[in-house]
Short mmCIF file of C-alpha atoms in Angstrom, two decimals:
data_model
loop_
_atom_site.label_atom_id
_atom_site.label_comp_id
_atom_site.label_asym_id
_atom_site.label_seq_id
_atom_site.Cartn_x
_atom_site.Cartn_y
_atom_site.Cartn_z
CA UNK A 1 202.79 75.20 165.78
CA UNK A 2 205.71 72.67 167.55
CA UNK A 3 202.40 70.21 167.30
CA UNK A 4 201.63 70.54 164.30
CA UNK A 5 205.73 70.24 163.27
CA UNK A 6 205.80 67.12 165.26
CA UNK A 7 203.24 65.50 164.01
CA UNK A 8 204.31 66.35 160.29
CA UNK A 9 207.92 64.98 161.46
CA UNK A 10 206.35 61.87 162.84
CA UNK A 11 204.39 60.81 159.56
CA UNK A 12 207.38 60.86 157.61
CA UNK A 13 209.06 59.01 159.83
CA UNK A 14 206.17 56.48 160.01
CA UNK A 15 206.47 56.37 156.44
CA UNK A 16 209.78 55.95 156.24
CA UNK A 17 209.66 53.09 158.07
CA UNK A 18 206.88 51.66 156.50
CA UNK A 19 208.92 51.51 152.77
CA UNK A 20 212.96 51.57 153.62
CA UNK A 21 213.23 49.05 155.68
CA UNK A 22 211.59 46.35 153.31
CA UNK A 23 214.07 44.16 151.94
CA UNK A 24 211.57 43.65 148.70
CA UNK A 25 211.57 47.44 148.51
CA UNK A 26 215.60 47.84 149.06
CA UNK A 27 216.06 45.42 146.22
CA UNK A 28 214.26 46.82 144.16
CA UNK A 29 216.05 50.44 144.31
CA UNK A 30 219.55 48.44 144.74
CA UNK A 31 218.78 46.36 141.44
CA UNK A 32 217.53 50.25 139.39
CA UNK A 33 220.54 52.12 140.79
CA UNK A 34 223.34 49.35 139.90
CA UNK A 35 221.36 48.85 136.29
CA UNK A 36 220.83 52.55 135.59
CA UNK A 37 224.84 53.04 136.53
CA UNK A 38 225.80 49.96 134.21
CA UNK A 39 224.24 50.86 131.41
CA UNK A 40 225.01 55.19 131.70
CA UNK A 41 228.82 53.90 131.70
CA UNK A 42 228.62 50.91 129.61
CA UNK A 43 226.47 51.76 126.85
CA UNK A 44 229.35 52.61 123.87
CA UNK A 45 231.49 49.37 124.98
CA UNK A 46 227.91 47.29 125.01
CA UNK A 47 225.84 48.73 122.23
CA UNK A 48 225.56 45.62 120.34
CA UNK A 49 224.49 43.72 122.98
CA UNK A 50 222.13 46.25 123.59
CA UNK A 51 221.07 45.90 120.05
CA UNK A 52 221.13 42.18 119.84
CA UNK A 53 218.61 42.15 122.86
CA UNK A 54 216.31 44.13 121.41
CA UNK A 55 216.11 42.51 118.17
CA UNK A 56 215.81 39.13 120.28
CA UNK A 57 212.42 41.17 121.73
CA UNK A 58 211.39 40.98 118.42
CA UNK A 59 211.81 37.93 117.53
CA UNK A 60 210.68 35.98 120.67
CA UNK A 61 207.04 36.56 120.18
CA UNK A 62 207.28 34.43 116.86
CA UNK A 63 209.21 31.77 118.25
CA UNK A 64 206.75 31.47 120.84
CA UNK A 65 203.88 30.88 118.70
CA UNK A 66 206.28 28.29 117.08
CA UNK A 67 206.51 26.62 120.17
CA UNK A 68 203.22 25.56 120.57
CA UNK A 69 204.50 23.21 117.44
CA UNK A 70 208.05 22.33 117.62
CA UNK A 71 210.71 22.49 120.64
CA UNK A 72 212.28 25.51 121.44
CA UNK A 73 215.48 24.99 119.53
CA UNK A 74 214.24 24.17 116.00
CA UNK A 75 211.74 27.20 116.35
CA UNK A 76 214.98 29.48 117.14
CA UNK A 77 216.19 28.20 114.12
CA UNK A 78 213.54 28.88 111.72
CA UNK A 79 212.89 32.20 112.58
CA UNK A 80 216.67 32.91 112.88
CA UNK A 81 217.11 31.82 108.89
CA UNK A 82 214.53 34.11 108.08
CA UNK A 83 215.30 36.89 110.23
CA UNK A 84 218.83 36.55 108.18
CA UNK A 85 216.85 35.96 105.10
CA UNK A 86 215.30 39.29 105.49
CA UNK A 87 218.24 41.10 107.08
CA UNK A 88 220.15 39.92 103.91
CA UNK A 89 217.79 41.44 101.61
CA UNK A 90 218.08 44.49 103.78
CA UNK A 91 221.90 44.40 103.61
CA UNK A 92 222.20 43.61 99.65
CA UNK A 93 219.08 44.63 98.39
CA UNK A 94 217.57 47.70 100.22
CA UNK A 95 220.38 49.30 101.01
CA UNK A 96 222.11 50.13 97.95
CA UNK A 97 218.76 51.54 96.42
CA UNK A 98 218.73 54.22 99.37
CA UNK A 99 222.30 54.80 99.09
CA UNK A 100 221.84 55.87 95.58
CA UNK A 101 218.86 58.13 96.24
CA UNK A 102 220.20 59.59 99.28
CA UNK A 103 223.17 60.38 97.05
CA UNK A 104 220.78 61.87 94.54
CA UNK A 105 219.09 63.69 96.70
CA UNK A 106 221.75 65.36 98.16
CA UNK A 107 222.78 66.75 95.09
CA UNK A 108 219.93 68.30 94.23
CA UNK A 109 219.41 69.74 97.91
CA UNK A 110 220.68 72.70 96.79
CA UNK A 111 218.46 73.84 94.03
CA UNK A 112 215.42 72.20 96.44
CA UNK A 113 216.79 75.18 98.69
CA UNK A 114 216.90 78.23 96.18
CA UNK A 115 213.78 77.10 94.73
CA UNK A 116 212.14 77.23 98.30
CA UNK A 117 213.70 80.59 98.90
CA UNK A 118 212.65 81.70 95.66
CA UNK A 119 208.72 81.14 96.85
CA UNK A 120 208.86 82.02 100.61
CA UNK A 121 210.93 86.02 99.41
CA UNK A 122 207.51 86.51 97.70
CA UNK A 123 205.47 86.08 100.42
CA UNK A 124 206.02 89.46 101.97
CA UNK A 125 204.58 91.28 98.53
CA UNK A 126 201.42 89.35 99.03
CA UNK A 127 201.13 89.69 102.97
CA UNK A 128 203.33 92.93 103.48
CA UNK A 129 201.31 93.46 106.53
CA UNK A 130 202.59 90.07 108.47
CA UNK A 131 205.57 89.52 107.11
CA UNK A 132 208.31 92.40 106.86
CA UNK A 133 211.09 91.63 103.59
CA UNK A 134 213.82 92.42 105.65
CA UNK A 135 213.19 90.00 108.34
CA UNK A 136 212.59 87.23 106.19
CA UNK A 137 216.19 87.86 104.56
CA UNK A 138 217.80 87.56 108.06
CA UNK A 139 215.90 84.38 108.93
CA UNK A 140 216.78 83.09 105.17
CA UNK A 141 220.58 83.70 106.01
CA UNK A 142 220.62 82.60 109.27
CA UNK A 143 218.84 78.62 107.70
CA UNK A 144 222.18 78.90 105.23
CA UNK A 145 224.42 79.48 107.85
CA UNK A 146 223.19 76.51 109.93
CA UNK A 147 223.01 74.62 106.29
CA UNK A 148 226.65 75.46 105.70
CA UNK A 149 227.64 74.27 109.45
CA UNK A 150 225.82 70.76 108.77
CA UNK A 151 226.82 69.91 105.69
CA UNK A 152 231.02 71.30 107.52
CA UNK A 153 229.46 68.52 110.01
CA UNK A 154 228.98 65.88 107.55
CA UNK A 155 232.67 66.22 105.83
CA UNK A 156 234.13 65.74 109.06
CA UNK A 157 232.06 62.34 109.61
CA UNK A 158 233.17 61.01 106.39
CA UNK A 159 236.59 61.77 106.92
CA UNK A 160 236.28 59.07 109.79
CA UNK A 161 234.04 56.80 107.25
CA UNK A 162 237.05 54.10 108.20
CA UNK A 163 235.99 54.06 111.54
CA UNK A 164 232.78 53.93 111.05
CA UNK A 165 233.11 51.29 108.65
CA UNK A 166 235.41 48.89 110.72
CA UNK A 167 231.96 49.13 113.55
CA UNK A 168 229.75 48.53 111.16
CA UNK A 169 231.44 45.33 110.19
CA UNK A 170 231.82 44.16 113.34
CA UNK A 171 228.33 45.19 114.45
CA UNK A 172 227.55 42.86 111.69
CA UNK A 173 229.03 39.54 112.74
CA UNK A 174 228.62 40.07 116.44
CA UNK A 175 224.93 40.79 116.54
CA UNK A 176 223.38 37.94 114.78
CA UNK A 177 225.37 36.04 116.89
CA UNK A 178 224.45 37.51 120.01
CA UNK A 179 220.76 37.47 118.69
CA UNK A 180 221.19 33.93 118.17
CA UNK A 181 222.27 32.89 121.65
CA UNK A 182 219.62 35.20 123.18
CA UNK A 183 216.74 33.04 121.96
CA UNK A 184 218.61 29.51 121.78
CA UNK A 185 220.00 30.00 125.77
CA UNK A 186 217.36 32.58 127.29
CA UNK A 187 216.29 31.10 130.36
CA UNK A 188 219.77 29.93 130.24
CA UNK A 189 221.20 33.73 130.71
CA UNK A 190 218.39 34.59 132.78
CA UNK A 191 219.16 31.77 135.24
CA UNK A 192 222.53 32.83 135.38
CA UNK A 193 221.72 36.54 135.42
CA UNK A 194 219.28 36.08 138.25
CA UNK A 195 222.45 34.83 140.73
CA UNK A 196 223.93 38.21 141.33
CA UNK A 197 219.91 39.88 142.16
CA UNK A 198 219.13 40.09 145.82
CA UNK A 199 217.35 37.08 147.44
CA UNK A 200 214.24 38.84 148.47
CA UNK A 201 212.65 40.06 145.43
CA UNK A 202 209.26 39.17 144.43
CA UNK A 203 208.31 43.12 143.91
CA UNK A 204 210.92 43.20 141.48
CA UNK A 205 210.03 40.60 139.83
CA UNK A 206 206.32 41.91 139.54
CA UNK A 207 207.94 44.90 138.36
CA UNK A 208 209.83 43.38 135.56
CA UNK A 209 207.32 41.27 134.51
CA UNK A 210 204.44 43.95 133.36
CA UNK A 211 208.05 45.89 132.17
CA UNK A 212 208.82 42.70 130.52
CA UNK A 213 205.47 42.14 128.42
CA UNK A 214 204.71 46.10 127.67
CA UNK A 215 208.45 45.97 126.35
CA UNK A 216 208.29 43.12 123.82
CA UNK A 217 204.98 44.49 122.89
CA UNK A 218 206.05 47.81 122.21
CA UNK A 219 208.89 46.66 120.51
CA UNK A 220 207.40 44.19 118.11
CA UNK A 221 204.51 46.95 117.49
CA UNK A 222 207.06 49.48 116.59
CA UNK A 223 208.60 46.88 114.39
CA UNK A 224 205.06 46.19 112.69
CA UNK A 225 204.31 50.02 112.51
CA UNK A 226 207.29 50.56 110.70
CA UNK A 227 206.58 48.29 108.05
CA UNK A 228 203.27 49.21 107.65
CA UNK A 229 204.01 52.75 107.44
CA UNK A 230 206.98 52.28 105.08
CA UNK A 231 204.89 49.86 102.78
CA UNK A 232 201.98 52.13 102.44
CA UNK A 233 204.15 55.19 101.81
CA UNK A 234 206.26 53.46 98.84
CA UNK A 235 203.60 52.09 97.09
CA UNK A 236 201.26 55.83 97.35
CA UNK A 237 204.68 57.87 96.58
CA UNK A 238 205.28 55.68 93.78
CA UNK A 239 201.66 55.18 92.31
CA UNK A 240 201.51 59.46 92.28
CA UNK A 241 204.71 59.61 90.55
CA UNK A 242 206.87 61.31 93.38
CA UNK A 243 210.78 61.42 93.19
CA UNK A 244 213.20 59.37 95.98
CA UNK A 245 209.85 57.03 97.02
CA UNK A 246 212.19 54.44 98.36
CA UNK A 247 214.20 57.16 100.55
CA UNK A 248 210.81 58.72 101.53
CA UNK A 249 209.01 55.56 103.08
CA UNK A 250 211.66 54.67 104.61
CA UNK A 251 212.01 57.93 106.17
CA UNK A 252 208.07 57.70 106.56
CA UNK A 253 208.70 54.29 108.59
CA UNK A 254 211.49 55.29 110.86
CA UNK A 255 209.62 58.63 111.90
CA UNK A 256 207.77 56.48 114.00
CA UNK A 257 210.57 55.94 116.24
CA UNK A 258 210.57 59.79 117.59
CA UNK A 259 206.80 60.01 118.91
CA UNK A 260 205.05 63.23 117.77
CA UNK A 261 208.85 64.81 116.47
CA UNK A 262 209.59 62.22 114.11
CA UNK A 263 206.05 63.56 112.07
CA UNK A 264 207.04 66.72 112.21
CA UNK A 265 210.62 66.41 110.91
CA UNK A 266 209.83 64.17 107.61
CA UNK A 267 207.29 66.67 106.41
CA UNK A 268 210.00 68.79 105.12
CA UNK A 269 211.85 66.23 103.00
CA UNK A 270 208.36 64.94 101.66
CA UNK A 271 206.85 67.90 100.82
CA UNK A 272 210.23 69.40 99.72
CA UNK A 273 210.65 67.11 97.24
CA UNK A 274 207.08 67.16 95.93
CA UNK A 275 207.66 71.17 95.47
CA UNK A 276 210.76 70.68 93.27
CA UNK A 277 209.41 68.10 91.31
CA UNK A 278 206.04 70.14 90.73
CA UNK A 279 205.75 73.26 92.41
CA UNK A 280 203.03 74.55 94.11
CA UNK A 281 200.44 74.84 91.62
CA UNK A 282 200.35 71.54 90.04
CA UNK A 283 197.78 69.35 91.01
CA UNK A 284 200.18 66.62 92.24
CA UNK A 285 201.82 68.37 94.40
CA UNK A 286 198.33 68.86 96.21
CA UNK A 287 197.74 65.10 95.99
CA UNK A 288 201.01 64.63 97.83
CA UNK A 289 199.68 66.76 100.47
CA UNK A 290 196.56 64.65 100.95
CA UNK A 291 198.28 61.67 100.74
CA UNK A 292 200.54 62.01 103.40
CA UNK A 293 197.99 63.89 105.80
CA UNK A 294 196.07 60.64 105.22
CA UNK A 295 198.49 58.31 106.05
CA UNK A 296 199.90 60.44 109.33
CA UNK A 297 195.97 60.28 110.34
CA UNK A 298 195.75 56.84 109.46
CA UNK A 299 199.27 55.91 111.53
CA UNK A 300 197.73 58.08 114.55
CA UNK A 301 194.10 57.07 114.86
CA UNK A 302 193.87 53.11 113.23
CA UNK A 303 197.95 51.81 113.89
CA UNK A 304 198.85 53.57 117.04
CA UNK A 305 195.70 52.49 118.83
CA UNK A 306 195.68 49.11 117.54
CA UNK A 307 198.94 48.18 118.01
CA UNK A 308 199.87 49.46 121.39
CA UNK A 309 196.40 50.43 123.34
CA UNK A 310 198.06 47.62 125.81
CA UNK A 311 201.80 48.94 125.89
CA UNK A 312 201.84 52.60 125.84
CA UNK A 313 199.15 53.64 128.73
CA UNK A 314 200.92 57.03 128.94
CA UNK A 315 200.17 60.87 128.92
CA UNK A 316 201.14 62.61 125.69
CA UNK A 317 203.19 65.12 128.41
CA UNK A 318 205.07 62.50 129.61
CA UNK A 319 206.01 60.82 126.51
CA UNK A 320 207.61 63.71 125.56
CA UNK A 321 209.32 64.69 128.84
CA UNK A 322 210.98 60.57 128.39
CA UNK A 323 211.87 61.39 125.22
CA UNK A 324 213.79 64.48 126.27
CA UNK A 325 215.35 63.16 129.48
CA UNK A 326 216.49 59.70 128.25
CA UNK A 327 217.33 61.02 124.60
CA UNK A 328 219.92 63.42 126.50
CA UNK A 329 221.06 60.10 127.89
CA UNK A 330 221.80 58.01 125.86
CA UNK A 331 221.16 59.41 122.62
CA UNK A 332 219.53 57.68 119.65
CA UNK A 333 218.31 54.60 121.97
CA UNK A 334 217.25 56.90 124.62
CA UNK A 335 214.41 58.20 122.16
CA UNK A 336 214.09 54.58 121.24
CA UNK A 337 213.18 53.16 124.68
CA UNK A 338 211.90 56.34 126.06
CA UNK A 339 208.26 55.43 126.59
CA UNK A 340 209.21 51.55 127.51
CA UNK A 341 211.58 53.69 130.38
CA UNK A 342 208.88 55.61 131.11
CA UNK A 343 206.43 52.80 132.06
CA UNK A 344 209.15 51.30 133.95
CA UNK A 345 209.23 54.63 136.06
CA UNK A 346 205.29 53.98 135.90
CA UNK A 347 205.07 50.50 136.83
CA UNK A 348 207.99 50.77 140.03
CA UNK A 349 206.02 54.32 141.32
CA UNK A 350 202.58 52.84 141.08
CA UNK A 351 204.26 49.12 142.83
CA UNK A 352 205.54 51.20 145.32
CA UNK A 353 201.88 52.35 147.26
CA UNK A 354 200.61 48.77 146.86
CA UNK A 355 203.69 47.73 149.23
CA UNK A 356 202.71 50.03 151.53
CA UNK A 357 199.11 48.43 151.15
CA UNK A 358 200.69 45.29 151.69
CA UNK A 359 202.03 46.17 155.08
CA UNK A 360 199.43 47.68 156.57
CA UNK A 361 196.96 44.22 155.83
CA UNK A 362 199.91 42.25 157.46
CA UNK A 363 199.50 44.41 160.24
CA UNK A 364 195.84 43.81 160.95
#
């Protein structure tokens, strides 16, 4: 047994000295720890830098095409004026149009609600023997309760609407800017950036640069999903007739955000609405229901595949663990950058044999 101990105790020391004392390893674990401590206690004071990178992700793909044309600074420019072009519309245009039918919608939430209640308390006199009346009451009163608790939740956010407004201003003059300046001066900042990095750090950079490319993919794929899913979903909610389409798609775009959850969440206001405005038994409230399975199975097997079989190379299991871990995070951009965090975890735990590899060759 103290043989077999020591030799166990030996290997991991072996090991350990194979991978910790390699600068290229070090800096790569100094340059994680420093960034993941940056960004847990910086993230509310940087957000819109935050923001204004990722949005320059978006955007660099096209100005690199436009480079193959132009120089880099007139290319920044053109698809800067029509990033604002179509963030304008967005601001002026969109908006105001989902404002109102949010608004709408909200009022009417209510009788969406009793109507809904009104179908599901007959369900136990057509399936007494799976569903008890008494029950169902409970779990009906229990929904209000949580109802009445979001919409106390909701008062108390727009009594700090002033707040909230005052960000959202400044939000809106500091990240164009800051979107600007990351395209015109990026090798500029990354230059500069790349100063306080340790000397000695080729495997980091090997790390960051599959990071790099699966994130602006990703990113600009989500961007493209969006739209595609949004599009589609206006023009089938409002060639059927349905109530709120513009609210809907764009609920029906975003959803893509939250992988698998986002689906499941935007069912209710879609189908919700489709009940009020018809009911069960008309026939367009069944067409509704095909419509939207069709585009969800469109979204999953055509878009998804198409757009990121190169950036997302991850198990369903631990797409949804990222989501979970980073969304308690950070939130909102947690979920956002949860599988792009994930393949970093991917990239620096699969880089991390192939040192070891490394080593062993140099040995020989």
């Amino acid at each position: 047994m103290k043989r077999k101990d020591f030799s166990n105790l030996q290997f991991l020391k072996d090991s350990l000295q194979r991978i910790l004392p390699n600068s290229q390893a070090v800096a790569l674990a100094i340059i994680l720890i420093v960034g993941f401590l940056l960004i847990t206690s910086l993230a509310d004071v940087l957000m819109p830098v935050f923001i204004a990178i990722v949005l320059a992700y978006l955007l660099e793909g096209m100005v690199k095409k436009l480079e193959h044309k132009l120089s880099r600074l007139p290319a920044v420019f053109i698809v800067f004026s029509g990033f604002m072009g179509g963030f304008s519309y967005l601001l002026f245009g969109l908006m105001p149009m989902l404002y109102k039918q949010l608004k709408q919608l909200l009022q009417h939430t209510p009788d969406i609600i009793k109507s809904s209640q009104a179908e599901i308390l007959k369900l136990p006199e057509a399936y007494p023997q799976f569903i008890s009346a008494d029950k169902l009451r409970d779990l009906m009163f229990a929904i209000q309760q949580e109802a009445l608790n979001y919409g106390q939740d909701l008062l108390s956010f727009s009594a700090s609407s002033v707040v909230g407004i005052i960000s959202a201003l400044v939000y809106l003059i500091l990240v164009p800017v800051l979107i600007f300046f990351c395209l015109k001066d990026k090798a500029v900042l990354l230059n500069w950036f790349a100063k306080f990095l340790p000397r000695d750090r080729l495997l980091s950079i090997n790390v960051w640069a599959e990071v790099d490319m699966q994130l602006g993919n990703y990113i600009r794929g989500k961007f493209v999903e969006v739209v595609i899913l949004g599009l589609a979903s206006y023009m089938t909610f409002a060639a059927l007739g349905l109530n709120y389409a513009v609210l809907l798609s764009v609920f029906m775009g975003l959803q893509v955000i939250i992988p698998y959850v986002g689906a499941t969440l935007v069912t209710f206001p879609v189908l919700g609405v489709a009940f009020f405005q018809w009911g069960f038994s008309g026939d367009e409230f069944m067409y509704i229901v095909i419509a939207y399975s069709i585009i969800q199975a469109i979204d999953g097997v055509v878009l998804v595949p198409l757009l990121f079989s190169e950036a997302v190379n991850l198990h369903p299991v631990a797409i949804i663990v990222a989501i979970l871990f980073f969304g308690g995070l950070w939130g909102f951009w947690g979920v956002f950058f949860a599988i792009p965090l994930a393949t970093l975890v991917k990239a620096v735990v699969s880089a991390w044999p192939r040192l070891d590899d490394k080593m062993h060759t140099f040995d020989m």
